[in-house]
Tab-separated table of C-alpha atoms in Angstrom:
chain	number	residue	atom	x	y	z
A	1219	MET	CA	7.905	25.341	-12.053
A	1220	ASN	CA	8.066	26.905	-8.473
A	1221	GLU	CA	10.427	25.738	-5.572
A	1222	ASN	CA	7.097	23.643	-3.866
A	1223	SER	CA	6.353	21.739	-7.002
A	1224	SER	CA	10.022	20.810	-7.095
A	1225	LYS	CA	10.241	19.467	-4.040
A	1226	LYS	CA	7.124	17.194	-4.549
A	1227	MET	CA	8.438	15.806	-7.511
A	1228	ALA	CA	11.568	15.081	-5.661
A	1229	TYR	CA	9.771	13.580	-2.821
A	1230	CYS	CA	7.692	11.491	-5.294
A	1231	GLY	CA	11.385	10.214	-6.927
A	1232	VAL	CA	12.539	9.159	-3.570
A	1233	PHE	CA	9.245	7.521	-2.346
A	1234	VAL	CA	8.986	5.619	-5.637
A	1235	ALA	CA	12.693	4.756	-5.066
A	1236	LEU	CA	12.322	3.683	-1.505
A	1237	SER	CA	8.948	1.699	-2.123
A	1238	MET	CA	11.106	-0.229	-4.984
A	1239	ILE	CA	13.728	-0.897	-2.569
A	1240	LEU	CA	10.841	-2.258	0.093
A	1241	SER	CA	9.397	-4.456	-2.341
A	1242	TYR	CA	12.642	-5.738	-3.928
A	1243	PHE	CA	13.333	-6.834	0.067
A	1244	GLU	CA	10.104	-8.385	1.155
A	1245	ASN	CA	10.318	-10.156	-2.395
A	1246	LEU	CA	13.800	-11.650	-0.837
A	1247	VAL	CA	12.448	-12.282	2.442
A	1248	VAL	CA	9.318	-14.167	2.283
A	1249	ILE	CA	7.422	-13.748	5.737
A	1250	PHE	CA	4.151	-15.721	6.571
A	1251	ASN	CA	4.795	-17.915	3.859
A	1252	PHE	CA	2.024	-20.413	4.832
A	1253	ILE	CA	-0.662	-17.825	4.127
A	1254	PRO	CA	-1.593	-17.777	0.232
A	1255	GLY	CA	-0.825	-14.798	-1.134
A	1256	PHE	CA	0.127	-12.876	1.863
A	1257	LYS	CA	2.881	-10.300	2.553
A	1258	VAL	CA	3.557	-7.516	4.866
A	1259	GLY	CA	3.140	-5.325	2.241
A	1260	ILE	CA	6.090	-3.056	3.988
A	1261	ALA	CA	6.227	-0.685	0.645
A	1262	ASN	CA	2.905	0.704	1.873
A	1263	ILE	CA	5.142	2.372	4.407
A	1264	VAL	CA	5.610	4.998	1.365
A	1265	THR	CA	2.098	4.805	0.448
A	1266	VAL	CA	1.129	5.970	4.078
A	1267	ILE	CA	3.596	8.366	4.702
A	1268	ALA	CA	2.767	9.724	1.000
A	1269	LEU	CA	-0.999	10.301	1.521
A	1270	PHE	CA	-0.234	11.973	4.874
A	1271	ASN	CA	2.315	14.481	3.585
A	1272	LEU	CA	1.567	14.539	-0.134
A	1273	GLY	CA	-1.212	14.312	-0.819
A	1274	ILE	CA	-3.896	12.041	-2.886
A	1275	LYS	CA	-2.532	12.134	-6.643
A	1276	ASP	CA	1.145	11.955	-5.496
A	1277	THR	CA	-0.067	8.814	-3.348
A	1278	PHE	CA	-1.400	7.269	-6.858
A	1279	ILE	CA	1.426	8.021	-8.810
A	1280	ILE	CA	4.029	6.667	-6.695
A	1281	SER	CA	2.163	3.306	-5.709
A	1282	THR	CA	1.002	3.064	-9.298
A	1283	SER	CA	4.798	3.392	-10.453
A	1284	ARG	CA	6.453	1.058	-7.544
A	1285	ILE	CA	3.633	-1.880	-8.676
A	1286	ILE	CA	4.454	-1.160	-12.438
A	1287	LEU	CA	8.032	-1.294	-12.025
A	1288	SER	CA	7.865	-4.094	-9.237
A	1289	GLY	CA	5.692	-6.181	-11.856
A	1290	ILE	CA	8.143	-6.025	-14.502
A	1291	LEU	CA	11.191	-6.620	-12.505
A	1292	PHE	CA	9.942	-9.184	-9.807
A	1293	GLY	CA	6.602	-10.512	-11.106
A	1294	SER	CA	3.946	-10.601	-13.962
A	1295	VAL	CA	0.508	-8.915	-15.513
A	1296	PRO	CA	-2.196	-10.850	-13.194
A	1297	MET	CA	0.658	-9.731	-9.990
A	1298	ILE	CA	0.251	-6.019	-11.564
A	1299	ILE	CA	-3.175	-6.109	-11.665
A	1300	TYR	CA	-3.922	-7.392	-8.245
A	1301	SER	CA	-1.589	-5.393	-6.777
A	1302	ILE	CA	-3.060	-1.828	-8.743
A	1303	VAL	CA	-6.878	-2.582	-8.184
A	1304	GLY	CA	-5.811	-3.458	-4.045
A	1305	ALA	CA	-3.673	-0.617	-3.840
A	1306	TYR	CA	-6.238	2.087	-5.525
A	1307	CYS	CA	-9.204	0.550	-3.074
A	1308	SER	CA	-6.814	0.821	-0.331
A	1309	ILE	CA	-5.721	4.671	-0.889
A	1310	LEU	CA	-9.233	5.495	-1.411
A	1311	VAL	CA	-10.363	4.109	1.651
A	1312	MET	CA	-7.352	5.525	3.165
A	1313	TYR	CA	-7.934	9.148	2.207
A	1314	VAL	CA	-11.598	9.025	2.915
A	1315	ILE	CA	-10.794	7.751	6.656
A	1316	LYS	CA	-7.886	10.363	6.991
A	1317	LYS	CA	-10.400	13.483	5.713
A	1318	ILE	CA	-13.116	11.954	8.355
A	1319	ASN	CA	-10.494	12.344	11.056
A	1320	CYS	CA	-11.520	9.745	13.302
A	1321	PHE	CA	-8.446	7.659	13.519
A	1322	SER	CA	-5.289	7.615	14.107
A	1323	ILE	CA	-2.520	6.910	11.116
A	1324	THR	CA	-2.514	3.514	12.613
A	1325	GLY	CA	-6.285	3.072	12.141
A	1326	VAL	CA	-5.660	4.529	8.742
A	1327	SER	CA	-3.433	1.999	7.990
A	1328	ILE	CA	-5.317	-0.703	9.386
A	1329	LEU	CA	-8.216	0.046	7.567
A	1330	GLY	CA	-6.280	0.304	4.717
A	1331	ALA	CA	-4.393	-3.275	4.666
A	1332	VAL	CA	-8.083	-4.893	4.914
A	1333	SER	CA	-9.577	-2.469	1.738
A	1334	HIS	CA	-6.442	-3.592	0.214
A	1335	ASN	CA	-6.912	-7.652	0.159
A	1336	ALA	CA	-10.927	-6.913	-0.268
A	1337	GLY	CA	-10.053	-5.604	-3.995
A	1338	GLN	CA	-8.063	-8.216	-4.503
A	1339	LEU	CA	-10.142	-10.774	-3.268
A	1340	VAL	CA	-12.939	-8.972	-5.929
A	1341	VAL	CA	-10.047	-9.044	-8.529
A	1342	ALA	CA	-9.374	-12.961	-7.566
A	1343	TYR	CA	-13.413	-13.433	-8.460
A	1344	PHE	CA	-13.305	-12.304	-11.404
A	1345	MET	CA	-10.441	-14.215	-12.739
A	1346	LEU	CA	-11.523	-17.390	-10.934
A	1347	GLU	CA	-15.194	-16.647	-11.609
A	1348	ASN	CA	-15.702	-18.577	-8.290
A	1349	VAL	CA	-17.857	-16.783	-5.358
A	1350	ASN	CA	-16.335	-18.753	-2.677
A	1351	ILE	CA	-12.799	-17.010	-2.721
A	1352	PHE	CA	-14.624	-14.620	-0.347
A	1353	SER	CA	-14.517	-16.842	2.060
A	1354	TYR	CA	-10.857	-16.546	2.497
A	1355	PHE	CA	-11.787	-12.568	3.332
A	1356	GLY	CA	-11.916	-13.565	7.458
A	1357	VAL	CA	-8.306	-14.301	7.533
A	1358	LEU	CA	-6.877	-12.162	4.862
A	1359	ALA	CA	-8.805	-9.470	7.065
A	1360	LEU	CA	-6.656	-10.541	10.081
A	1361	VAL	CA	-3.562	-11.022	8.914
A	1362	GLY	CA	-4.028	-7.543	6.883
A	1363	ALA	CA	-5.121	-5.953	10.327
A	1364	LEU	CA	-2.285	-7.239	11.930
A	1365	ALA	CA	-0.095	-5.849	8.995
A	1366	GLY	CA	-1.742	-2.766	8.853
A	1367	THR	CA	-1.043	-2.476	12.694
A	1368	LEU	CA	2.759	-2.877	12.295
A	1369	ILE	CA	2.731	-0.667	9.360
A	1370	GLY	CA	0.717	1.984	10.994
A	1371	ILE	CA	3.045	2.212	14.094
A	1372	LEU	CA	6.183	2.481	11.866
A	1373	CYS	CA	4.359	5.412	9.952
A	1374	GLY	CA	3.192	7.080	13.191
A	1375	TYR	CA	6.873	7.128	14.251
A	1376	ILE	CA	8.309	8.127	10.968
A	1377	ASN	CA	5.859	11.168	10.460
A	1378	LYS	CA	6.480	12.156	13.974
A	1379	ASN	CA	10.456	12.148	13.123
A	1380	ILE	CA	10.551	13.447	9.537
A	1381	ASP	CA	9.751	16.825	8.458
A	1382	PHE	CA	8.462	17.094	4.626
A	1383	LYS	CA	8.075	20.902	4.332
C-alpha cells in the first residue's frame, strides 16, 4: 500500500466518523418538523466534500457506511433503504453534473439534494404502491433545493479552506 492510498483510506475513515457525528446531531436536533420526511441532511456536507476531493468510489463507500451504521444505531431497515436509494441517486447526479463542469459546488449540491428526494419518492412509491406520492415532489424539491443551497455554500467554504493533498 502506497502513501496516497493510505491517506485516502485515512480520509475515508475520518469522513465516515464525521458523517456519523453529523447524522447523530441531526437526529437530536429536529429542524423543519412540520415537513414529513424532511431533514436538512448536514451529513451530506461530507458526501459533497468527498465527491469533490476523493472521487465517486470513495464517496459511495463513505455514504454507504454512514447510512448502514446510522440505520443500525438510530433508525430502521426502511430508513436504510430510503437513504441508500436517495444517496445513490444523489451521488450519481452530482458526479455527472460535476463532470460536465457547468455548475459550482453549490449547484451540484442543490441538484444532489433534489435527486435524493426524487430517489426516496420512488422508494415510497414501491413501498406504498400509490402514485399520488409523487404529488409531494414539489414540496420536497423546494425544501431540498434550499437545504442543498445551504450545504453547497458550506461545502464551497470548506473546499476553499482545507487542503486535501
